[in-house]
Amino acid sequence: MVGKTGPTVGVLALQGGFREHEEALEDCGARCVRVREATDLAGLKGLVVPGGESTTISLLASRSGMIGPIQELIANGVAVYGSCAGMIMLADEVLDGRADRPSFGGIDMSVRRNAFGRQVDSFETDLEMSVLPGGEFPAIFIRAPWVERVGARVDVLAQVADGHAAGRIVAVRQGRLLATSFHPELTPDRRVHQYFMEIVKGDA
């Protein structure tokens, strides 16, 4: 799938909400490519790992031979953004993950899967994100993880302000890697994707 004429950004299209990410990225000027096998990674300036079910994404990525190539992509400094399950896949440590379901890693953090509860516990809240101009961001959480530990190189971008999860970390950045617990692709607000595109282009 080809969008506009900006940087080419891949969207991992094995499972989950990849179509919504494509639409958001194209609204921000990206040319989008659906990534389903390792050869699709060639020439990408950025990659998005969407939400979905992290163990399923891990299984399908393993079966399609993409765990190693995506880890290499990360090691080579390509910008990568993960939302919800994508955050889990970018974590160096998954606290309650299965040993036979590897992640891509890259961000020095510990993430707990489904920390906010089940599907029925989904919610929306406004978040302060200092890297985004224009005020609070309307964040949608669906069976979302949260971050329980970050390393010294990780910048915390957002935390829940109130409720039982007050203070929990839900957005982080380490170098050219970005991750959120929530789903910005499900809102018409494109600021998170625009911020990622600035990382892709080296402007942020």
Coordinates of N, CA and C in Angstrom, one line a residue:
M1 N 0.9 -1.2 0.0 CA 0.0 0.0 0.0 C 0.9 1.2 0.0
V2 N 0.6 2.1 -0.9 CA 1.4 3.3 -1.1 C 0.6 4.5 -0.8
G3 N 1.1 5.4 0.1 CA 0.4 6.6 0.4 C 1.0 7.8 -0.3
K4 N 1.5 8.7 0.4 CA 2.0 10.0 -0.2 C 3.5 9.8 -0.6
T5 N 4.2 10.9 -0.6 CA 5.6 10.9 -1.1 C 6.6 11.1 0.0
G6 N 6.2 11.0 1.2 CA 7.2 11.2 2.3 C 8.0 9.9 2.6
P7 N 8.6 9.8 3.8 CA 9.4 8.7 4.1 C 8.6 7.4 4.1
T8 N 9.2 6.3 3.7 CA 8.5 5.0 3.6 C 8.5 4.4 5.0
V9 N 7.3 4.1 5.5 CA 7.2 3.6 6.8 C 6.4 2.3 6.7
G10 N 6.9 1.2 7.3 CA 6.3 -0.1 7.3 C 5.3 -0.2 8.5
V11 N 4.2 -0.9 8.3 CA 3.3 -1.3 9.4 C 3.2 -2.8 9.5
L12 N 3.6 -3.3 10.6 CA 3.6 -4.8 10.7 C 2.2 -5.2 10.6
A13 N 1.9 -6.1 9.6 CA 0.5 -6.4 9.3 C 0.2 -7.9 9.5
L14 N 0.7 -8.4 10.6 CA 0.4 -9.8 10.9 C -0.9 -10.1 11.7
Q15 N -1.2 -9.1 12.5 CA -2.4 -9.2 13.3 C -2.7 -7.8 14.0
G16 N -3.9 -7.5 14.3 CA -4.1 -6.2 15.0 C -4.5 -5.1 14.1
G17 N -4.5 -3.9 14.7 CA -5.1 -2.7 14.0 C -4.1 -2.0 13.1
F18 N -3.6 -2.7 12.1 CA -2.6 -2.1 11.2 C -3.2 -1.1 10.2
R19 N -4.5 -1.3 9.8 CA -5.1 -0.4 8.9 C -5.3 1.0 9.4
E20 N -5.7 1.1 10.7 CA -5.8 2.4 11.3 C -4.5 3.2 11.4
H21 N -3.4 2.4 11.7 CA -2.1 3.1 11.7 C -1.7 3.6 10.3
E22 N -2.0 2.8 9.3 CA -1.7 3.2 7.9 C -2.4 4.5 7.6
E23 N -3.7 4.6 7.9 CA -4.4 5.9 7.7 C -3.8 7.1 8.4
A24 N -3.5 6.8 9.7 CA -2.9 7.9 10.5 C -1.6 8.4 9.9
L25 N -0.7 7.4 9.5 CA 0.6 7.7 9.0 C 0.5 8.5 7.6
E26 N -0.4 8.0 6.8 CA -0.6 8.7 5.5 C -1.1 10.1 5.7
D27 N -2.0 10.3 6.7 CA -2.4 11.7 7.0 C -1.2 12.6 7.4
C28 N -0.2 11.9 7.9 CA 1.0 12.7 8.3 C 2.1 12.7 7.2
G29 N 1.8 12.2 6.0 CA 2.7 12.3 4.9 C 3.5 11.1 4.6
A30 N 3.3 10.0 5.3 CA 4.2 8.8 5.1 C 3.7 8.0 3.8
R31 N 4.6 7.3 3.2 CA 4.3 6.3 2.3 C 4.3 5.0 3.1
C32 N 3.2 4.2 3.1 CA 3.1 3.1 3.9 C 3.2 1.8 3.2
V33 N 3.9 0.8 3.8 CA 4.1 -0.5 3.3 C 3.7 -1.5 4.3
R34 N 2.8 -2.5 3.9 CA 2.4 -3.5 4.9 C 3.6 -4.6 5.0
V35 N 4.0 -4.9 6.2 CA 5.1 -5.8 6.4 C 4.5 -7.1 6.9
R36 N 4.7 -8.1 6.1 CA 4.3 -9.5 6.4 C 5.4 -10.5 6.4
E37 N 6.5 -10.1 5.8 CA 7.7 -11.0 5.8 C 9.0 -10.2 5.8
A38 N 10.1 -10.8 6.0 CA 11.3 -10.1 6.2 C 11.7 -9.2 5.0
T39 N 11.4 -9.7 3.8 CA 11.8 -8.9 2.6 C 11.1 -7.6 2.6
D40 N 9.9 -7.5 3.3 CA 9.2 -6.2 3.3 C 9.9 -5.1 4.1
L41 N 10.9 -5.5 4.9 CA 11.6 -4.5 5.7 C 12.6 -3.7 4.9
A42 N 13.0 -4.1 3.7 CA 14.0 -3.4 3.0 C 13.7 -2.0 2.7
G43 N 14.6 -1.1 3.0 CA 14.4 0.3 2.6 C 13.5 1.1 3.5
L44 N 13.0 0.5 4.6 CA 12.1 1.3 5.4 C 12.9 2.4 6.2
K45 N 12.2 3.5 6.4 CA 12.8 4.6 7.2 C 12.2 4.5 8.6
G46 N 11.1 3.8 8.8 CA 10.4 3.6 10.1 C 9.5 2.4 10.0
L47 N 9.1 1.9 11.2 CA 8.3 0.7 11.3 C 7.3 1.0 12.5
V48 N 6.0 0.6 12.3 CA 5.0 0.6 13.4 C 4.6 -0.8 13.7
V49 N 4.6 -1.1 15.0 CA 4.1 -2.4 15.5 C 2.8 -2.1 16.2
P50 N 1.7 -2.5 15.6 CA 0.4 -2.1 16.1 C -0.1 -2.9 17.3
G51 N -1.2 -2.4 17.8 CA -1.9 -3.2 18.9 C -2.5 -4.5 18.3
G52 N -2.9 -5.3 19.3 CA -3.5 -6.6 18.9 C -3.3 -7.5 20.1
E53 N -2.8 -8.7 19.8 CA -2.5 -9.7 20.9 C -1.0 -10.0 20.8
S54 N -0.3 -9.6 21.8 CA 1.2 -9.7 21.7 C 1.7 -11.1 21.5
T55 N 1.1 -12.1 22.2 CA 1.6 -13.5 22.0 C 1.3 -14.0 20.6
T56 N 0.2 -13.5 20.0 CA -0.1 -13.9 18.6 C 0.9 -13.2 17.6
I57 N 1.1 -11.9 17.9 CA 2.1 -11.2 17.0 C 3.4 -11.9 17.1
S58 N 3.9 -12.2 18.3 CA 5.2 -12.9 18.5 C 5.2 -14.2 17.8
L59 N 4.2 -15.0 17.9 CA 4.1 -16.3 17.2 C 4.2 -16.1 15.7
L60 N 3.4 -15.2 15.2 CA 3.4 -15.1 13.7 C 4.7 -14.5 13.2
A61 N 5.3 -13.6 14.0 CA 6.6 -13.0 13.6 C 7.7 -14.1 13.6
S62 N 7.6 -15.0 14.6 CA 8.6 -16.1 14.7 C 8.4 -17.0 13.5
R63 N 7.2 -17.3 13.2 CA 6.9 -18.3 12.0 C 7.3 -17.7 10.7
S64 N 7.2 -16.4 10.6 CA 7.5 -15.7 9.3 C 9.0 -15.3 9.3
G65 N 9.8 -15.6 10.3 CA 11.2 -15.3 10.3 C 11.5 -13.9 10.5
M66 N 10.7 -13.1 11.2 CA 10.9 -11.7 11.3 C 11.5 -11.2 12.6
I67 N 11.6 -12.1 13.6 CA 12.1 -11.6 14.9 C 13.5 -11.1 14.8
G68 N 14.4 -11.9 14.2 CA 15.8 -11.4 14.0 C 15.9 -10.2 13.2
P69 N 15.3 -10.2 12.0 CA 15.4 -9.0 11.1 C 14.9 -7.7 11.7
I70 N 13.8 -7.8 12.5 CA 13.3 -6.6 13.1 C 14.2 -6.2 14.3
Q71 N 14.8 -7.1 15.0 CA 15.8 -6.8 16.0 C 17.0 -6.1 15.4
E72 N 17.4 -6.6 14.2 CA 18.5 -6.0 13.5 C 18.2 -4.6 13.0
L73 N 16.9 -4.4 12.5 CA 16.4 -3.1 12.1 C 16.5 -2.1 13.3
I74 N 16.1 -2.5 14.5 CA 16.2 -1.7 15.7 C 17.7 -1.4 16.0
A75 N 18.5 -2.4 15.9 CA 19.9 -2.2 16.2 C 20.6 -1.2 15.3
N76 N 20.1 -1.2 14.0 CA 20.7 -0.3 13.0 C 20.1 1.1 13.1
G77 N 19.2 1.4 14.1 CA 18.8 2.8 14.3 C 17.6 3.2 13.5
V78 N 16.8 2.3 12.9 CA 15.6 2.6 12.2 C 14.6 3.0 13.3
A79 N 13.8 4.0 13.0 CA 12.8 4.5 14.0 C 11.6 3.5 14.0
V80 N 11.2 3.1 15.3 CA 10.1 2.1 15.4 C 9.2 2.6 16.5
Y81 N 7.9 2.5 16.2 CA 6.9 2.9 17.2 C 5.9 1.7 17.4
G82 N 5.7 1.4 18.7 CA 4.8 0.3 19.1 C 3.6 0.9 20.0
S83 N 2.4 0.5 19.6 CA 1.2 0.9 20.4 C 0.6 -0.3 21.1
C84 N 0.3 -0.3 22.3 CA -0.3 -1.3 23.1 C 0.5 -2.6 23.0
A85 N 0.0 -3.6 22.2 CA 0.8 -4.9 22.1 C 2.2 -4.5 21.5
G86 N 2.2 -3.5 20.6 CA 3.5 -3.1 20.1 C 4.5 -2.6 21.1
M87 N 4.0 -2.0 22.2 CA 4.8 -1.6 23.3 C 5.4 -2.8 24.0
I88 N 4.6 -3.9 24.2 CA 5.1 -5.1 24.8 C 6.2 -5.7 23.9
M89 N 6.0 -5.7 22.6 CA 7.0 -6.3 21.7 C 8.3 -5.5 21.7
L90 N 8.3 -4.2 22.1 CA 9.5 -3.4 22.1 C 10.2 -3.4 23.5
A91 N 9.6 -4.1 24.4 CA 10.1 -4.1 25.8 C 11.2 -5.2 25.9
D92 N 12.3 -4.8 26.6 CA 13.4 -5.7 26.9 C 12.9 -6.8 27.9
E93 N 11.9 -6.5 28.7 CA 11.4 -7.4 29.7 C 9.9 -7.4 29.7
V94 N 9.3 -8.5 29.6 CA 7.8 -8.6 29.7 C 7.6 -9.5 30.9
L95 N 7.0 -8.8 32.0 CA 6.9 -9.4 33.3 C 6.1 -10.7 33.4
D96 N 5.0 -10.8 32.6 CA 4.1 -11.9 32.6 C 4.0 -12.6 31.2
G97 N 5.0 -12.5 30.4 CA 5.0 -13.0 29.1 C 5.4 -14.5 29.1
R98 N 5.1 -15.2 28.0 CA 5.5 -16.6 27.8 C 6.9 -16.7 27.3
A99 N 7.7 -17.6 27.9 CA 9.1 -17.7 27.5 C 9.3 -18.1 26.1
D100 N 8.3 -18.8 25.5 CA 8.4 -19.2 24.1 C 7.8 -18.2 23.1
R101 N 7.6 -17.0 23.6 CA 7.1 -15.9 22.7 C 8.0 -14.7 22.8
P102 N 9.1 -14.7 22.0 CA 10.1 -13.6 22.1 C 9.5 -12.3 21.7
S103 N 10.1 -11.2 22.2 CA 9.8 -9.9 21.8 C 10.9 -9.4 20.9
F104 N 10.7 -8.2 20.3 CA 11.7 -7.6 19.5 C 12.7 -6.9 20.4
G105 N 12.2 -6.3 21.6 CA 13.1 -5.6 22.5 C 13.6 -4.3 21.9
G106 N 14.5 -3.7 22.6 CA 15.1 -2.4 22.2 C 14.9 -1.3 23.2
I107 N 13.8 -1.3 24.0 CA 13.6 -0.3 25.0 C 13.9 -0.9 26.4
D108 N 14.7 -0.3 27.1 CA 15.1 -0.8 28.4 C 14.0 -0.5 29.4
M109 N 13.0 -1.4 29.4 CA 11.8 -1.2 30.3 C 11.2 -2.6 30.6
S110 N 10.5 -2.6 31.7 CA 9.7 -3.8 32.1 C 8.3 -3.5 31.9
V111 N 7.5 -4.3 31.2 CA 6.1 -4.0 30.9 C 5.3 -5.2 31.4
R112 N 4.1 -4.8 31.9 CA 3.2 -5.9 32.4 C 2.0 -5.9 31.4
R113 N 1.8 -7.1 30.8 CA 0.7 -7.3 29.9 C -0.7 -7.1 30.5
N114 N -1.7 -6.6 29.8 CA -3.1 -6.5 30.2 C -3.2 -5.9 31.7
A115 N -2.2 -5.0 32.0 CA -2.2 -4.4 33.4 C -3.4 -3.7 33.7
F116 N -4.1 -3.0 32.8 CA -5.3 -2.2 33.0 C -6.5 -3.1 33.1
G117 N -6.4 -4.4 32.8 CA -7.6 -5.2 32.9 C -8.0 -5.8 31.6
R118 N -9.2 -6.4 31.6 CA -9.7 -7.1 30.4 C -10.4 -6.1 29.4
Q119 N -10.9 -6.6 28.4 CA -11.6 -5.8 27.3 C -12.7 -4.9 28.0
V120 N -13.4 -5.5 28.9 CA -14.5 -4.7 29.5 C -14.0 -3.5 30.4
D121 N -12.7 -3.6 30.7 CA -12.1 -2.5 31.5 C -11.5 -1.4 30.6
S122 N -11.7 -1.4 29.3 CA -11.2 -0.4 28.4 C -11.8 1.0 28.8
F123 N -10.9 2.0 28.6 CA -11.3 3.3 29.0 C -10.6 4.4 28.2
E124 N -11.1 5.6 28.4 CA -10.4 6.8 27.7 C -10.1 7.8 28.8
T125 N -9.0 8.5 28.6 CA -8.6 9.5 29.5 C -7.7 10.5 28.8
D126 N -7.6 11.7 29.3 CA -6.8 12.7 28.7 C -5.4 12.7 29.3
L127 N -4.3 12.7 28.5 CA -3.0 12.6 29.0 C -2.2 13.9 28.7
E128 N -1.4 14.3 29.6 CA -0.4 15.4 29.3 C 0.8 14.7 28.7
M129 N 1.2 15.1 27.5 CA 2.4 14.7 26.9 C 3.2 15.9 26.5
S130 N 4.3 16.2 27.2 CA 5.1 17.4 27.0 C 5.6 17.5 25.5
V131 N 5.8 16.4 24.9 CA 6.4 16.4 23.5 C 5.3 16.8 22.5
L132 N 4.1 16.8 22.9 CA 3.0 17.1 21.9 C 2.4 18.5 22.2
P133 N 2.5 19.4 21.2 CA 1.9 20.7 21.4 C 0.3 20.6 21.3
G134 N -0.3 21.6 21.9 CA -1.8 21.6 21.7 C -2.6 21.1 22.8
G135 N -2.0 20.8 24.0 CA -2.8 20.4 25.1 C -2.8 18.9 25.3
E136 N -3.8 18.4 26.1 CA -3.9 17.0 26.5 C -4.2 16.1 25.3
F137 N -3.8 14.9 25.3 CA -4.1 13.9 24.2 C -5.2 13.0 24.7
P138 N -6.2 12.7 23.8 CA -7.3 11.8 24.2 C -6.9 10.3 24.0
A139 N -6.5 9.7 25.1 CA -5.9 8.3 25.0 C -6.9 7.3 25.2
I140 N -6.9 6.3 24.3 CA -7.8 5.1 24.4 C -7.0 3.9 24.9
F141 N -7.4 3.3 25.9 CA -6.8 2.1 26.5 C -7.7 0.9 26.3
I142 N -7.1 -0.2 25.7 CA -7.9 -1.4 25.5 C -7.0 -2.6 25.8
R143 N -7.3 -3.3 26.9 CA -6.5 -4.4 27.4 C -5.0 -4.0 27.4
A144 N -4.7 -2.8 28.0 CA -3.4 -2.2 27.8 C -2.4 -2.6 28.8
P145 N -1.1 -2.6 28.4 CA 0.0 -2.8 29.3 C 0.3 -1.5 30.0
W146 N 1.1 -1.6 31.1 CA 1.8 -0.4 31.6 C 3.2 -0.7 31.9
V147 N 4.0 0.3 32.1 CA 5.5 0.2 32.3 C 5.7 0.2 33.8
E148 N 6.4 -0.8 34.3 CA 6.8 -0.8 35.7 C 8.2 -0.4 36.0
R149 N 9.1 -0.4 35.0 CA 10.4 0.0 35.3 C 11.0 0.5 34.0
V150 N 11.8 1.6 34.1 CA 12.5 2.1 32.9 C 14.0 2.3 33.3
G151 N 14.8 2.1 32.3 CA 16.2 2.3 32.4 C 16.6 3.8 32.3
A152 N 17.9 4.1 32.6 CA 18.4 5.4 32.6 C 18.3 6.1 31.2
R153 N 18.3 5.4 30.2 CA 18.2 6.0 28.8 C 16.8 6.2 28.3
V154 N 15.8 5.8 29.1 CA 14.4 5.9 28.7 C 13.8 7.2 29.2
D155 N 13.2 8.0 28.3 CA 12.4 9.2 28.6 C 10.9 8.8 28.8
V156 N 10.4 9.2 30.0 CA 9.0 9.0 30.2 C 8.2 10.1 29.6
L157 N 7.3 9.8 28.7 CA 6.5 10.9 28.0 C 5.2 11.1 28.6
A158 N 4.6 10.1 29.2 CA 3.2 10.3 29.8 C 3.0 9.3 30.9
Q159 N 2.2 9.8 31.9 CA 1.7 8.9 33.0 C 0.3 9.2 33.3
V160 N -0.4 8.2 33.7 CA -1.9 8.4 34.1 C -2.0 9.3 35.2
A161 N -2.9 10.3 35.2 CA -3.0 11.3 36.2 C -3.8 10.9 37.4
D162 N -4.8 10.1 37.2 CA -5.7 9.8 38.3 C -6.3 8.4 38.3
G163 N -7.2 8.1 39.2 CA -7.7 6.7 39.3 C -6.8 5.7 39.9
H164 N -7.2 4.4 39.8 CA -6.4 3.4 40.5 C -5.0 3.2 39.9
A165 N -4.8 3.7 38.6 CA -3.6 3.6 37.9 C -2.8 4.9 37.9
A166 N -3.1 5.8 38.8 CA -2.4 7.1 38.8 C -0.9 6.9 39.0
G167 N -0.1 7.6 38.1 CA 1.3 7.5 38.2 C 1.9 6.4 37.3
R168 N 1.1 5.5 36.7 CA 1.6 4.5 35.8 C 2.1 5.1 34.5
I169 N 3.2 4.6 34.1 CA 3.9 5.1 32.9 C 3.2 4.4 31.7
V170 N 2.8 5.3 30.7 CA 2.0 4.8 29.5 C 2.6 5.3 28.2
A171 N 3.7 6.0 28.2 CA 4.3 6.4 27.0 C 5.8 6.7 27.3
V172 N 6.7 6.1 26.4 CA 8.1 6.2 26.6 C 8.8 6.4 25.3
R173 N 10.0 6.9 25.4 CA 10.9 7.0 24.2 C 12.3 6.7 24.6
Q174 N 13.0 5.9 23.8 CA 14.4 5.6 24.0 C 15.1 5.8 22.6
G175 N 15.8 6.9 22.4 CA 16.4 7.1 21.1 C 15.4 7.3 20.0
R176 N 15.5 6.4 19.0 CA 14.5 6.4 17.9 C 13.4 5.4 18.1
L177 N 13.2 4.9 19.3 CA 12.1 4.0 19.6 C 11.1 4.7 20.5
L178 N 9.8 4.5 20.1 CA 8.7 5.2 20.8 C 7.7 4.1 21.1
A179 N 7.0 4.2 22.2 CA 6.0 3.2 22.6 C 4.9 3.9 23.5
T180 N 3.7 3.5 23.2 CA 2.6 3.9 24.0 C 1.7 2.7 24.4
S181 N 1.1 2.8 25.6 CA 0.1 1.8 26.0 C -1.2 1.9 25.3
F182 N -1.5 3.1 24.9 CA -2.8 3.5 24.3 C -2.8 3.4 22.8
H183 N -3.9 3.7 22.2 CA -4.2 3.5 20.8 C -4.5 4.9 20.1
P184 N -3.5 5.7 19.7 CA -3.7 7.0 19.1 C -4.3 6.8 17.7
E185 N -4.1 5.7 17.1 CA -4.7 5.4 15.8 C -6.2 5.3 15.8
L186 N -6.8 5.2 16.9 CA -8.3 5.1 17.0 C -9.0 6.4 17.3
T187 N -8.2 7.5 17.3 CA -8.7 8.8 17.4 C -8.4 9.6 16.2
P188 N -9.1 10.7 15.9 CA -8.8 11.6 14.8 C -7.6 12.5 15.1
D189 N -7.1 12.4 16.3 CA -5.9 13.3 16.7 C -4.6 12.6 16.2
R190 N -3.9 13.3 15.3 CA -2.7 12.7 14.7 C -1.4 13.1 15.3
R191 N -1.4 13.7 16.5 CA -0.2 14.3 17.0 C 0.8 13.2 17.4
V192 N 0.4 12.1 17.9 CA 1.4 11.0 18.2 C 2.1 10.5 16.9
H193 N 1.3 10.3 15.9 CA 1.9 9.8 14.6 C 2.8 10.9 14.0
Q194 N 2.4 12.2 14.1 CA 3.2 13.3 13.6 C 4.5 13.3 14.4
Y195 N 4.5 13.1 15.7 CA 5.7 13.1 16.5 C 6.6 11.9 16.0
F196 N 6.0 10.8 15.8 CA 6.8 9.6 15.3 C 7.4 10.0 13.9
M197 N 6.6 10.6 13.1 CA 7.2 11.0 11.8 C 8.4 12.0 11.9
E198 N 8.3 12.8 12.9 CA 9.5 13.7 13.2 C 10.7 12.9 13.6
I199 N 10.5 11.8 14.4 CA 11.6 11.0 14.8 C 12.1 10.3 13.5
V200 N 11.2 9.8 12.7 CA 11.7 9.1 11.4 C 12.6 10.1 10.6
K201 N 12.2 11.3 10.5 CA 12.9 12.3 9.7 C 14.1 12.9 10.4
G202 N 14.3 12.6 11.7 CA 15.4 13.1 12.5 C 15.1 14.5 13.0
D203 N 13.9 14.9 13.0 CA 13.6 16.3 13.5 C 13.2 16.3 15.0
A204 N 13.1 15.2 15.6 CA 12.7 15.1 17.0 C 13.6 14.1 17.8

